[in-house]
Protein backbone atom coordinates (compact mmCIF):
# COMPACT_ATOMS: atom_id res chain seq x y z
CA MET A 1 0.01 0.00 0.01
CA VAL A 2 2.79 2.37 0.91
CA GLN A 3 4.72 1.55 -2.29
CA TRP A 4 1.61 2.38 -4.32
CA ALA A 5 1.31 5.74 -2.55
CA VAL A 6 4.95 6.46 -3.26
CA ASN A 7 4.56 5.57 -6.93
CA ILE A 8 1.44 7.78 -7.30
CA VAL A 9 3.27 10.73 -5.68
CA ILE A 10 6.28 10.22 -7.98
CA ILE A 11 4.02 10.16 -11.06
CA ILE A 12 2.11 13.27 -9.97
CA SER A 13 5.41 15.06 -9.19
CA LEU A 14 6.90 14.15 -12.58
CA VAL A 15 3.75 15.24 -14.48
CA ALA A 16 3.69 18.57 -12.66
CA GLY A 17 7.43 19.08 -13.33
CA ILE A 18 7.08 18.27 -17.03
CA TYR A 19 4.04 20.47 -17.28
CA GLY A 20 6.18 23.31 -15.89
CA VAL A 21 8.74 22.66 -18.61
CA ALA A 22 6.02 22.79 -21.32
CA LEU A 23 4.47 25.94 -19.85
CA LEU A 24 7.81 27.81 -19.69
CA ASN A 25 8.63 26.69 -23.21
CA ALA A 26 5.32 28.15 -24.42
CA LEU A 27 5.97 31.43 -22.51
CA ARG A 28 9.48 31.96 -23.93
CA LYS A 29 8.24 31.35 -27.48
CA LYS A 30 5.39 33.79 -27.03
CA TYR A 31 7.12 36.68 -25.23
CA HIS A 32 10.76 36.33 -26.37
CA PHE A 33 12.31 37.68 -23.16
CA GLU A 34 15.86 36.47 -22.49
CA TYR A 35 15.17 35.82 -18.82
CA LEU A 36 12.44 33.31 -19.80
CA ASN A 37 15.07 31.22 -21.60
CA SER A 38 17.22 31.13 -18.47
CA PHE A 39 14.18 30.27 -16.35
CA PHE A 40 13.24 27.50 -18.79
CA TYR A 41 16.73 25.92 -18.66
CA TYR A 42 16.92 26.29 -14.89
CA HIS A 43 13.70 24.32 -14.43
CA LEU A 44 14.50 21.79 -17.14
CA LEU A 45 17.99 21.03 -15.79
CA LEU A 46 16.58 20.71 -12.26
CA ILE A 47 13.98 18.18 -13.53
CA ILE A 48 16.68 16.23 -15.41
CA PHE A 49 18.78 16.06 -12.23
CA GLY A 50 15.77 14.92 -10.23
CA ILE A 51 14.99 12.12 -12.67
CA TYR A 52 18.60 11.03 -13.03
CA GLY A 53 20.08 11.80 -9.62
CA ILE A 54 17.17 11.21 -7.24
CA LEU A 55 14.78 8.81 -8.93
CA GLY A 56 17.62 6.98 -10.64
CA ASN A 57 19.27 6.44 -7.29
CA LEU A 58 16.09 5.05 -5.74
CA LEU A 59 15.38 2.80 -8.72
CA VAL A 60 18.88 1.36 -8.89
CA GLN A 61 18.82 0.53 -5.17
CA GLN A 62 15.47 -1.28 -5.56
CA ILE A 63 16.75 -3.26 -8.55
CA LEU A 64 20.15 -4.19 -7.11
CA LEU A 65 18.65 -5.35 -3.84
CA LYS A 66 17.03 -8.21 -5.76
CA PHE A 67 20.49 -9.55 -6.71
CA GLU A 68 22.97 -11.15 -4.36
CA LEU A 69 25.47 -8.31 -4.41
CA LYS A 70 27.65 -6.99 -1.64
CA THR A 71 26.11 -4.03 0.22
CA SER A 72 29.23 -1.95 -0.48
CA ILE A 73 28.77 -2.45 -4.27
CA ILE A 74 25.08 -1.46 -4.11
CA GLU A 75 25.91 1.65 -2.04
CA THR A 76 28.69 2.75 -4.42
CA ILE A 77 26.51 2.35 -7.51
CA ALA A 78 23.61 4.09 -5.76
CA HIS A 79 25.83 7.16 -5.10
CA PHE A 80 27.31 7.03 -8.60
CA PHE A 81 23.98 8.12 -10.19
CA PRO A 82 23.58 11.40 -8.26
CA PHE A 83 27.29 12.02 -8.75
CA LEU A 84 26.89 11.89 -12.56
CA GLY A 85 23.80 14.09 -12.21
CA VAL A 86 25.65 16.83 -10.31
CA PRO A 87 26.66 18.77 -13.51
CA PHE A 88 22.92 19.17 -14.32
CA VAL A 89 22.09 20.71 -10.98
CA LEU A 90 25.19 22.93 -11.05
CA ALA A 91 24.13 24.20 -14.49
CA ALA A 92 20.58 24.72 -13.15
CA TRP A 93 21.83 26.85 -10.25
CA TYR A 94 23.89 28.97 -12.57
CA MET A 95 20.89 29.49 -14.82
CA LEU A 96 18.98 30.70 -11.74
CA LEU A 97 21.71 33.30 -11.15
CA LYS A 98 21.55 34.25 -14.82
CA PHE A 99 17.76 34.49 -14.74
CA SER A 100 17.71 36.78 -11.73
CA ALA A 101 20.25 39.10 -13.34
CA GLU A 102 18.41 39.21 -16.68
CA LEU A 103 15.12 39.88 -14.94
CA LEU A 104 16.72 43.04 -13.56
CA ASN A 105 18.28 43.93 -16.93
CA LYS A 106 21.77 43.10 -15.68
CA LYS A 107 24.45 40.49 -16.19
CA VAL A 108 25.87 37.98 -13.72
CA SER A 109 28.87 39.53 -11.95
CA GLN A 110 32.17 38.07 -13.17
CA TYR A 111 33.26 37.59 -9.58
CA VAL A 112 30.02 35.74 -8.67
CA ALA A 113 30.38 33.47 -11.75
CA ILE A 114 34.03 32.63 -11.01
CA SER A 115 33.35 32.00 -7.30
CA PHE A 116 30.34 29.82 -8.19
CA PHE A 117 32.23 27.57 -10.56
CA LEU A 118 35.33 27.30 -8.36
CA ILE A 119 33.36 26.32 -5.27
CA THR A 120 30.96 23.93 -7.03
CA THR A 121 33.81 22.24 -8.95
CA LEU A 122 35.66 21.67 -5.69
CA ILE A 123 32.52 20.16 -4.09
CA PHE A 124 31.97 17.95 -7.14
CA LEU A 125 35.54 16.58 -6.82
CA LEU A 126 35.13 16.04 -3.08
CA TYR A 127 31.93 14.08 -3.72
CA GLY A 128 33.80 11.82 -6.14
CA TRP A 129 36.59 11.36 -3.58
CA PHE A 130 34.09 10.35 -0.87
CA ILE A 131 32.44 7.80 -3.19
CA GLN A 132 35.85 6.15 -3.75
CA LYS A 133 36.22 5.79 0.03
CA LEU A 134 33.09 3.61 0.30
CA PRO A 135 32.74 1.32 2.20
CA GLU A 136 35.29 2.96 4.54
CA GLU A 137 33.00 5.95 4.67
CA ASN A 138 29.66 4.94 6.21
CA TYR A 139 26.95 5.00 3.55
CA ALA A 140 24.34 6.71 5.74
CA THR A 141 26.90 9.31 6.86
CA LEU A 142 27.98 10.06 3.33
CA THR A 143 24.37 10.33 2.16
CA GLN A 144 23.61 12.81 4.91
CA LYS A 145 26.71 14.85 4.05
CA VAL A 146 25.64 14.99 0.42
CA ILE A 147 22.11 16.09 1.40
CA ILE A 148 23.41 18.82 3.66
CA ALA A 149 25.87 20.02 1.04
CA PHE A 150 23.13 20.02 -1.62
CA TYR A 151 20.55 22.10 0.26
CA SER A 152 23.21 24.35 1.81
CA ILE A 153 24.49 25.41 -1.63
CA GLU A 154 20.93 25.89 -2.88
CA LEU A 155 20.06 28.00 0.14
CA ILE A 156 23.12 30.21 -0.38
CA ILE A 157 22.41 30.72 -4.09
CA SER A 158 18.69 31.35 -3.50
CA GLY A 159 19.48 33.65 -0.62
CA TYR A 160 21.85 35.63 -2.86
CA VAL A 161 19.14 35.83 -5.57
CA PHE A 162 16.61 36.91 -2.95
CA VAL A 163 18.79 39.75 -1.63
CA VAL A 164 19.69 40.95 -5.16
CA MET A 165 16.03 40.98 -6.23
CA LEU A 166 14.99 42.71 -3.03
CA LEU A 167 17.60 45.46 -3.31
CA TYR A 168 17.15 46.17 -7.01
CA SER A 169 13.33 46.07 -6.85
CA PHE A 170 13.34 49.39 -4.97
CA LYS A 171 15.12 51.00 -7.95
CA LEU A 172 12.39 49.98 -10.44
CA LYS A 173 10.01 52.67 -11.56
CA THR A 174 7.16 50.43 -12.60
CA ARG A 175 5.03 49.43 -9.63
CA GLN A 176 3.77 46.27 -11.39
CA GLN A 177 7.27 45.00 -12.11
CA LYS A 178 8.40 45.84 -8.57
CA ILE A 179 5.53 43.85 -7.05
CA PHE A 180 6.23 40.87 -9.33
CA ILE A 181 9.94 40.74 -8.46
CA LEU A 182 9.27 41.03 -4.74
CA ARG A 183 6.66 38.28 -4.85
CA PHE A 184 8.94 36.07 -6.98
CA ALA A 185 11.88 36.56 -4.54
CA ILE A 186 9.71 35.74 -1.49
CA VAL A 187 8.12 32.65 -3.08
CA LEU A 188 11.53 31.42 -4.20
CA ILE A 189 13.19 31.64 -0.83
CA VAL A 190 10.22 30.11 0.94
CA LEU A 191 10.10 27.27 -1.54
CA VAL A 192 13.81 26.54 -1.18
CA VAL A 193 13.62 26.63 2.65
CA LEU A 194 10.67 24.21 2.67
CA ARG A 195 12.47 21.96 0.19
CA SER A 196 15.67 22.04 2.26
CA VAL A 197 13.84 21.07 5.50
CA ALA A 198 11.96 18.30 3.74
CA MET A 199 15.19 17.03 2.18
CA HIS A 200 17.06 17.02 5.49
CA PHE A 201 14.36 14.92 7.18
CA SER A 202 13.33 12.84 4.12
CA GLY A 203 15.01 9.74 5.54
CA PHE A 204 13.05 9.87 8.81
CA HIS A 205 9.67 8.91 7.34
CA VAL A 206 8.28 7.97 3.89
CA ILE A 207 5.66 10.79 4.07
CA ILE A 208 8.40 13.43 4.43
CA GLY A 209 10.18 11.78 1.50
CA MET A 210 7.04 12.03 -0.62
CA TYR A 211 6.56 15.65 0.45
CA PHE A 212 10.14 16.42 -0.63
CA MET A 213 9.51 14.72 -3.99
CA LEU A 214 6.44 16.92 -4.60
CA LEU A 215 8.33 20.07 -3.63
CA PHE A 216 11.34 19.21 -5.82
CA PHE A 217 9.49 18.45 -9.05
CA ALA A 218 6.31 20.52 -8.65
CA GLY A 219 7.42 23.39 -6.41
CA ASN A 220 8.59 25.62 -9.28
CA LEU A 221 5.05 25.61 -10.70
CA SER A 222 4.20 28.39 -8.27
CA LEU A 223 7.06 30.52 -9.64
CA ILE A 224 6.12 29.68 -13.25
CA LEU A 225 2.44 30.56 -12.76
CA LEU A 226 3.48 33.80 -10.97
CA THR A 227 5.65 34.68 -13.99
CA LYS A 228 2.86 33.83 -16.44
CA LEU A 229 0.39 36.07 -14.51
CA SER A 230 2.81 39.02 -14.65
CA LEU A 231 3.31 38.55 -18.42
CA ILE A 232 -0.41 38.54 -19.10
CA HIS A 233 -0.62 42.06 -17.71
CA ILE A 234 2.20 43.44 -19.79
């Protein structure tokens, strides 16, 4: 019964996420704003990472458990999938930075871009190093470290985007655009905080895990619909 509930939540989450991709694709073709392209690729890359890094990890574990393999081998392979998916999520986060800059008619600061790629590349290499240390490194401990690193980086990037949008919104002359950017920034940071909390505690209970899955794949729909509403009134 629980497995059926999990499968239904996964399907609903995926459908919502793919619908968001289709909706953003339609918006960028209709309105031709550069920031819509960045928003589209941010959401698309995040969905790809979710399918490959999160669902792929869960699926592989379920399949390999049916075979008589050493636990250490299963754990290493299970971590290998999210490791290969890391470039997708790193690209997604950069597209979020690019989107926020373009929305404010600016470009991503060179210092921010360099710092982002240096730090994320270092973390990517560290992740690969930790995987090589399995089974010396406890699987549960490594998984928790990866989870904390993931949502910590996302919180930092989203927090930066929130502050930038908040500060620059006061310089905008159009009240409608100012309201949209403020709302977008608030919804973004709230969404990321909720997703981070759900991700941290996802291993405690299956319901929290399902809640995280919904937030990860379907959460951006609130931002996409907010963007669509603002474009209708242009």
